[in-house]
Coordinates of C-alpha atoms and ligand atoms in Angstrom, one line a residue:
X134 CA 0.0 0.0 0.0
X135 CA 1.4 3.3 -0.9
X136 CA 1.1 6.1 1.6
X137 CA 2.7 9.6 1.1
X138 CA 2.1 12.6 3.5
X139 CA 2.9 16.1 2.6
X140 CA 3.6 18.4 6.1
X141 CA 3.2 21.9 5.2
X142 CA 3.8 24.6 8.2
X143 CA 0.8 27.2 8.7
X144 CA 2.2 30.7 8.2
X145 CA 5.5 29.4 8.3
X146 CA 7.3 32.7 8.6
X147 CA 4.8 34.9 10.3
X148 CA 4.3 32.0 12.8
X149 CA 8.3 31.6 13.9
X150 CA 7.9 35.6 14.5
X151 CA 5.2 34.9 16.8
X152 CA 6.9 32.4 18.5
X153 CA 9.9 34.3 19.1
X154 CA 8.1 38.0 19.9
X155 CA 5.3 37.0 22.3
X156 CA 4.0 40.4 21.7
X157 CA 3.1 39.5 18.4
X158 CA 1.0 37.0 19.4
X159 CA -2.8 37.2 18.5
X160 CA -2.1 40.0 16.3
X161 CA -2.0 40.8 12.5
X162 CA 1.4 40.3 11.4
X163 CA 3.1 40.6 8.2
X164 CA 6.2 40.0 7.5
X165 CA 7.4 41.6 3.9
X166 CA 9.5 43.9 1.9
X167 CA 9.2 47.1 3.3
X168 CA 10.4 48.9 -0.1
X169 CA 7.4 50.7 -2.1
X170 CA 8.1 47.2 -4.2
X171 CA 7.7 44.7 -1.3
X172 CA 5.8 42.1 -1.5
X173 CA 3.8 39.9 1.4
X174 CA 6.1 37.2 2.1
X175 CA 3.9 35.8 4.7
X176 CA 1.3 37.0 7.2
X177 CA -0.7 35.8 10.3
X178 CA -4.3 33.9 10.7
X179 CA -5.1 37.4 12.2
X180 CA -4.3 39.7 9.1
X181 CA -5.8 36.8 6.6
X182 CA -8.8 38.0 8.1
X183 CA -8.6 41.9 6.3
X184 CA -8.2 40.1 3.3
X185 CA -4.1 40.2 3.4
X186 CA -2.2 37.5 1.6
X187 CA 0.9 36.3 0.2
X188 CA 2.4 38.0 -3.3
X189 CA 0.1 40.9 -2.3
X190 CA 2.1 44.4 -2.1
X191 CA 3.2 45.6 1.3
X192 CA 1.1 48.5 -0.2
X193 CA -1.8 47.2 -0.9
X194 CA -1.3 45.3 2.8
X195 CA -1.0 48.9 4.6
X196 CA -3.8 49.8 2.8
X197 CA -6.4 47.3 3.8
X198 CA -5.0 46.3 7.4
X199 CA -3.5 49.8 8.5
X200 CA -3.5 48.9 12.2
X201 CA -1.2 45.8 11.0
X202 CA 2.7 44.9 12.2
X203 CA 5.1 45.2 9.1
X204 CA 8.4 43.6 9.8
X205 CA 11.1 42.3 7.1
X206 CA 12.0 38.7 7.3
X207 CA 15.0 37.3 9.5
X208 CA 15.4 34.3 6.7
X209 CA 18.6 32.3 8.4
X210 CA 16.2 32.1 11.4
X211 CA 13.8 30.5 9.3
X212 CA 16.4 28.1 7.7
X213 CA 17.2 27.4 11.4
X214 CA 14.0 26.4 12.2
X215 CA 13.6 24.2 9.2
X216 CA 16.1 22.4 9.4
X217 CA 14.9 21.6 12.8
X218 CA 11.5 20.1 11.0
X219 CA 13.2 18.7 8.3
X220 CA 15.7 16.3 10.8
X221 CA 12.3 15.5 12.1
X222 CA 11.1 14.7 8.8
X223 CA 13.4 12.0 8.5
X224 CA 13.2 10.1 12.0
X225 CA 9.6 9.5 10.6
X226 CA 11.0 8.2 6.9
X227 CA 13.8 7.5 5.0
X228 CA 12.2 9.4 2.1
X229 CA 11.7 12.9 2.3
X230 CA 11.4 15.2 -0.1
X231 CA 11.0 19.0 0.5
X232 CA 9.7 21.1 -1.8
X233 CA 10.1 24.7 -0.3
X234 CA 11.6 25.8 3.0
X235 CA 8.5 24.6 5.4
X236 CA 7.1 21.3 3.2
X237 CA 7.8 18.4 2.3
X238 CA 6.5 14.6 0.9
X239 CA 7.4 11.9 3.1
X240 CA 7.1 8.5 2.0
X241 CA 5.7 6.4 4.2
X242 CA 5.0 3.1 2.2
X243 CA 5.4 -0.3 3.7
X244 CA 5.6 1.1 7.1
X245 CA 2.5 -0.3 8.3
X246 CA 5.2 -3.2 9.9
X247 CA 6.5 -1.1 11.9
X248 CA 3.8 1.6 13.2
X249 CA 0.9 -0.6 12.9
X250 CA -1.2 2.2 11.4
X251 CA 0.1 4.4 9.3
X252 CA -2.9 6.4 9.5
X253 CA -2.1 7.7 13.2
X254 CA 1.3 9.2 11.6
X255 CA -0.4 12.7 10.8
X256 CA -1.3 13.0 14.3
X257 CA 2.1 11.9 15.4
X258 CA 4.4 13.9 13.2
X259 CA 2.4 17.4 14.0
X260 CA 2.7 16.7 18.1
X261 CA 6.6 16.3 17.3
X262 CA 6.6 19.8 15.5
X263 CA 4.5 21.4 18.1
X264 CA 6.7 20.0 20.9
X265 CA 10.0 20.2 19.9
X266 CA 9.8 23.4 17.6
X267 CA 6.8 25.3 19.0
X268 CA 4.6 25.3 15.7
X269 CA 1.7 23.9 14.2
X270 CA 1.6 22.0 10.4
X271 CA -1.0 20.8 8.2
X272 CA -1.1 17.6 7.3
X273 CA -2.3 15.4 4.2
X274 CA -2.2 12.0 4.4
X275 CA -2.9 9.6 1.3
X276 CA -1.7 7.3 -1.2
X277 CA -0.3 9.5 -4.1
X278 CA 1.6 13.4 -4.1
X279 CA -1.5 14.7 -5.5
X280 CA -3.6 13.7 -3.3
X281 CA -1.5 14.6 0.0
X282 CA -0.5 17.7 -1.2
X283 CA -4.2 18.9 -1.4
X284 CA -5.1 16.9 1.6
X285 CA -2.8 18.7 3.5
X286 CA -4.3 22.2 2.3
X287 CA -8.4 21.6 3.1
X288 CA -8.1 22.4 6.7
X289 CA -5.9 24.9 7.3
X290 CA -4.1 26.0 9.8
X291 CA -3.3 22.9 12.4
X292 CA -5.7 20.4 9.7
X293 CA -5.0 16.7 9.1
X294 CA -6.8 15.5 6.1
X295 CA -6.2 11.5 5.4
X296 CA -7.9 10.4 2.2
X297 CA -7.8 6.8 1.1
X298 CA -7.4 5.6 -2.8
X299 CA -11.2 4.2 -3.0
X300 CA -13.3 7.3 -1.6
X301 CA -10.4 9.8 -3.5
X302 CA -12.1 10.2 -6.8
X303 CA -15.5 10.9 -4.9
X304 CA -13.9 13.0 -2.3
X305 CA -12.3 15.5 -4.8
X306 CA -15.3 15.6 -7.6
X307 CA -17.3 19.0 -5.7
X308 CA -13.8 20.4 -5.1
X309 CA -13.0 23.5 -7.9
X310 CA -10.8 22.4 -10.3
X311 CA -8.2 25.0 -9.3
X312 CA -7.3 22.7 -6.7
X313 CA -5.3 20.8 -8.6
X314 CA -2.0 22.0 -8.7
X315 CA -0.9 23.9 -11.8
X316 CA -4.7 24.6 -13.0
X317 CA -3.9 28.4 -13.0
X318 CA -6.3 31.8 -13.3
X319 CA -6.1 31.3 -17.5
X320 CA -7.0 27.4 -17.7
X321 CA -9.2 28.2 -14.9
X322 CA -11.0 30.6 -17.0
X323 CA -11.0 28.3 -20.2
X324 CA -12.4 25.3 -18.3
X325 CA -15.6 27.4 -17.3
X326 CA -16.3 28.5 -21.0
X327 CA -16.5 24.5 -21.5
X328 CA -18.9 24.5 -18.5
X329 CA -16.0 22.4 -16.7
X330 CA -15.9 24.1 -12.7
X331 CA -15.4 21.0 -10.1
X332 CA -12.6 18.7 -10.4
X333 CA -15.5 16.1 -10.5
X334 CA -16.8 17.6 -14.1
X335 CA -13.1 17.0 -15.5
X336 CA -12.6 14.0 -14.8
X337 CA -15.9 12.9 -16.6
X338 CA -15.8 15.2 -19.3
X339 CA -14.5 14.0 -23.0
X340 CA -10.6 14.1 -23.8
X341 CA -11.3 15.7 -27.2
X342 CA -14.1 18.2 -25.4
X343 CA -10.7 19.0 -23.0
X344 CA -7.9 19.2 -25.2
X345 CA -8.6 22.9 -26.6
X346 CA -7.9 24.5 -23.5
X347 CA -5.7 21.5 -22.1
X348 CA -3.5 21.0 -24.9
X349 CA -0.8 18.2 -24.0
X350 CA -1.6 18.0 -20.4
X351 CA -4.8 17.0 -21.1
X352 CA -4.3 13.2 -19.9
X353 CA -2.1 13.9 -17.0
X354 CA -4.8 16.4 -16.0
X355 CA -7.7 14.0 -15.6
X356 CA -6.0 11.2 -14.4
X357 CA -5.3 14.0 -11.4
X358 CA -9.3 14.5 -11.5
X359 CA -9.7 10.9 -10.8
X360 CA -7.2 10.6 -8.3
X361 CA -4.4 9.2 -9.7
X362 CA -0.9 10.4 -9.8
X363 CA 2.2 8.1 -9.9
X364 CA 4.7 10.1 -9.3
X365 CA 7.7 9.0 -7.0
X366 CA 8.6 10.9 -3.5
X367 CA 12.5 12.1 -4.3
X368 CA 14.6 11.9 -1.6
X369 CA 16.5 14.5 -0.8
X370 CA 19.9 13.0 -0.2
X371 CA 19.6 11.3 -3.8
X372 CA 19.2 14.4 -5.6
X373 CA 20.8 14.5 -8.6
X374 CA 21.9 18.0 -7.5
X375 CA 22.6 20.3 -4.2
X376 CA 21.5 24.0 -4.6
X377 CA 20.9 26.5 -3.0
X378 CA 19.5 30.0 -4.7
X379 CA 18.2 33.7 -3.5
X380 CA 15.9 36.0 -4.5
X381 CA 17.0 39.4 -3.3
X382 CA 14.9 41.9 -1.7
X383 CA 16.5 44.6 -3.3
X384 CA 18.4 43.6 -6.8
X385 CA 22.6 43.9 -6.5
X386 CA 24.4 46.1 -8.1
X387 CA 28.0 46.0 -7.0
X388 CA 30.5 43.2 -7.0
X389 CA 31.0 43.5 -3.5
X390 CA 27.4 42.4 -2.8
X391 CA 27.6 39.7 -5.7
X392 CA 30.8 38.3 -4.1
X393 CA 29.2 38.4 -0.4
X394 CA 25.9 36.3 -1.5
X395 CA 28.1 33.9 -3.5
X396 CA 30.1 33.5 -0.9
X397 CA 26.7 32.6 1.8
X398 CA 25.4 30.5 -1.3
X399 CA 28.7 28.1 -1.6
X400 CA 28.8 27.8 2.5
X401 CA 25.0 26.9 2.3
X402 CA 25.6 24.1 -0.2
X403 CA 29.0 22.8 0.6
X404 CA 27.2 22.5 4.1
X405 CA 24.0 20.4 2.4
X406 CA 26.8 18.4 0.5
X407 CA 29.0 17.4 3.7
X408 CA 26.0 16.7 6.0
X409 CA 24.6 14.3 3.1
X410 CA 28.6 12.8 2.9
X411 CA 29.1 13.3 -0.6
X412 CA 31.2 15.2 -2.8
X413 CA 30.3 16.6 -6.1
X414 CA 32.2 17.3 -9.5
X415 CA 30.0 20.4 -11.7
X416 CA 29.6 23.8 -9.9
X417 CA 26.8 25.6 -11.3
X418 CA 26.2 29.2 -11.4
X419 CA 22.6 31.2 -12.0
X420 CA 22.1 34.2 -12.5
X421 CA 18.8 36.0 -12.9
X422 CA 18.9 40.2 -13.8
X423 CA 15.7 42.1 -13.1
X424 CA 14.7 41.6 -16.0
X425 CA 13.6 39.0 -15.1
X426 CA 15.9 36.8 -18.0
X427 CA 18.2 34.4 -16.8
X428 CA 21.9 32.6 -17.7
X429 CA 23.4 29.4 -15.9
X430 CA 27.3 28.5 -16.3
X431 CA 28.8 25.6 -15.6
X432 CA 32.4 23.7 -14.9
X433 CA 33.0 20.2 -14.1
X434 CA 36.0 19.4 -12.0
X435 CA 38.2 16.5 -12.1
X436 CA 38.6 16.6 -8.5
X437 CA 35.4 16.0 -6.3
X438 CA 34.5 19.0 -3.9
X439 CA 32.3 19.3 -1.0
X440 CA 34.4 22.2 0.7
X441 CA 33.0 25.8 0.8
X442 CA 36.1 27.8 -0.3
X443 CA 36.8 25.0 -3.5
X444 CA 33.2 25.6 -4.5
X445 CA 33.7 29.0 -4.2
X446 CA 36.7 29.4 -6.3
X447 CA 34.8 27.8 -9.0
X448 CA 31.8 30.2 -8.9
X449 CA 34.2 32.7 -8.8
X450 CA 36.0 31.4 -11.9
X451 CA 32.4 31.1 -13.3
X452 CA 31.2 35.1 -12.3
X453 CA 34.4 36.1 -13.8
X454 CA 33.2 35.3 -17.0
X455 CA 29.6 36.4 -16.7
X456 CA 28.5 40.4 -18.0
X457 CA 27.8 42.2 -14.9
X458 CA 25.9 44.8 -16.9
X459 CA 22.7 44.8 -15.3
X460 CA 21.2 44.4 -11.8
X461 CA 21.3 41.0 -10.2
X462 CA 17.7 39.9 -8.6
X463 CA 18.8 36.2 -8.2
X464 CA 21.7 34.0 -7.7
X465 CA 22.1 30.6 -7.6
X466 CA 24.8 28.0 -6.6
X467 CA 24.7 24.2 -7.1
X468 CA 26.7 21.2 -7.2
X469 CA 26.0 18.3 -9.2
X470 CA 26.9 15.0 -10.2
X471 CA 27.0 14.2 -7.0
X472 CA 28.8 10.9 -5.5
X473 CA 28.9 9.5 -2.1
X474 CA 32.4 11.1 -0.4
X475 CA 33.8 7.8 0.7
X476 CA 34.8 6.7 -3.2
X477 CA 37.5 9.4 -3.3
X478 CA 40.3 10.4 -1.3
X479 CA 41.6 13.4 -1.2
X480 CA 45.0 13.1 0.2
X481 CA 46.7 16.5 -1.2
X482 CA 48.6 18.4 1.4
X483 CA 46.3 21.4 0.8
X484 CA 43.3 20.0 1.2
X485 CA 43.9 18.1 4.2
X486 CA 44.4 21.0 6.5
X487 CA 41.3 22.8 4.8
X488 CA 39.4 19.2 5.4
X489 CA 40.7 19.4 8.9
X490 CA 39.2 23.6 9.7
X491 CA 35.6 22.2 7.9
X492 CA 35.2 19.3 9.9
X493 CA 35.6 21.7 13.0
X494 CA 33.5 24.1 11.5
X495 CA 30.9 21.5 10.6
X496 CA 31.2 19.7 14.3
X497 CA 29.8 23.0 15.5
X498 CA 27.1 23.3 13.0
X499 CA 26.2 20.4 14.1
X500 CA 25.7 21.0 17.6
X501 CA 24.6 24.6 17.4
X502 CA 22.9 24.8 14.1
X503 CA 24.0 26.0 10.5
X504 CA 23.9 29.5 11.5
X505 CA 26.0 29.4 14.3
X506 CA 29.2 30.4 12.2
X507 CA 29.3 32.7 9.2
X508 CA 32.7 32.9 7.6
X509 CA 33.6 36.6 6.3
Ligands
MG220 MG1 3.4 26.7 4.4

């Protein structure tokens, strides 16, 4: 029996400010760029209520919930905290897949041997998040991604949703067919010129009827709206590739600040690489300018790396090469083809005393979390 549960955390951002600033509690909070081009990151229950929500303006947010706390996001205290439900993640399965900073698929097939019922799970896994990191999830609980991923969103904040494969069809029919994930405003629109509103309606309605507005994801669409979806839970640790990228608040301008967030960017993934044990041989650089058009470079090294500074002086080689000649609103860092670290020794003089500083760095990010040291 397949079983997959997707954990999302309610107001992931807003709620961490809440837990840390008491005085927040209970209130409408929003945390966003406070620019005149912010955007709503994420708010509180209590501002949802005035109608604010996330991608919304900071404007627009002042606008409609004046009385409202702004504040801009703290975002290595959120990677803090995540990391903190992601190691919890994986005490409940060996297959976890995250899909943004606060959720994740977990794979939980076959485990009725050891659980009993894999059904009690949801219940378990949000008690372990509220007790050891303070905050509450959502939980969906069911036997495809599909499913648990929508599951997890129909009773929101604190909600856990289980559907099983023989009601699922039935269960999702009156739901509006922009439940299903990538059913956007446009095919939203086109579906109701065909009449087609509930999920129920497309998953009965003819394939040619569909395939105007569908075009090729017609099939894939309303095997969805029936319930099925076989896609496989990736785990993280076998990604094909260890990245990490930033959107800026405010787009860069100088090399100073393009050096500084490489620089975070390689200590963020060398870290991911080293705590997975493996070493990788392509560095990969993005780059995405405000307007909005992006460029990736590459370079595969003979050598394996997983240490911070070696990554680093491959994005640097990379950057070198890149035209610098207009703003920077994202940058990426990545390391693939990855390979476990035990198949290669790296015996040079050189790297052995760098080897030797990392593992003492990484002993204490261990212990104290990933934030505790920030190299200049
Ligand atoms: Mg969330």
């Amino acid at each position: 029996m397949r079983w997959i549960m997707h954990v999302d955390m309610d107001a992931f951002f807003a709620s961490v400010e809440q837990m840390d600033h008491p005085e927040y509690q209970g209130k409408p909070l929003i945390v966003c760029g406070l620019s005149s081009r912010g955007v709503v990151s994420t708010c509180s229950y209590e501002a949802r209520k005035y109608g604010v929500h996330s991608a919304m303006s900071t404007v627009k947010a002042q606008q409609l919930c004046p009385q409202g706390i702004f504040i801009p996001g703290r975002h290595q205290r959120y990677e803090e905290v995540s990391s903190e439900i992601m190691a919890i993640f994986h005490e409940f399965s060996p297959c976890v897949e995250p899909l943004s900073i606060d959720e994740a698929f977990l794979d939980l097939s076959g485990m009725e041997k050891l659980v009993g019922n894999v059904e009690s799970l949801g219940a378990k896994v949000k008690a372990r998040i509220k007790k050891d990191v303070g905050l509450t999830a959502s939980v969906g609980l069911a036997p495809n991604k599909f499913l648990a991923k929508l599951a997890s969103d129909l009773d929101k904040p604190d909600g856990c949703v289980i559907i099983h494969q023989k009601e699922a069809a039935a269960f999702i029919a009156p739901l509006p067919v922009g439940k299903i994930f990538g059913v956007g405003a446009r095919t939203q629109e086109g579906l109701k010129r065909l009449g087609i509103t509930t999920i129920g309606q497309l998953a009965t309605a003819d394939s040619a009827y569909l395939q105007p507005v569908l075009g090729n994801n017609t099939e894939e669409l309303r095997q969805l709206a029936l319930g099925l979806d076989t896609r496989p839970v990736i785990n993280d640790w076998e990604q094909k590739s260890i990245g990490k990228e930033n959107t800026f608040m405010v787009d860069l301008h100088t090399e100073e600040e393009r050096h500084k967030a490489l620089w975070d960017l390689c200590q963020q993934v060398g870290w991911r690489v080293r705590l997975g044990k493996k070493v990788g041989h392509t560095v990969t650089l993005k780059v995405k300018y405000n307007d909005f058009k992006s460029i990736t470079r590459s370079i595969t090294t003979e050598v394996p790396i997983s240490l911070d500074e070696d990554i680093f002086a491959f994005i640097r080689q990379l950057a070198g090469a890149v035209k610098w000649s207009r703003p920077v609103r994202l940058l990426g860092v990545s390391l693939s083809k990855i390979a476990p670290e035990g198949e290669i020794l790296l015996d040079l003089d050189d790297n052995t005393k760098k080897k030797k500083r990392i593992d003492a760095i990484d002993a204490l990010k261990k212990k104290f979390g990933e934030n505790i040291i920030h190299r200049g």
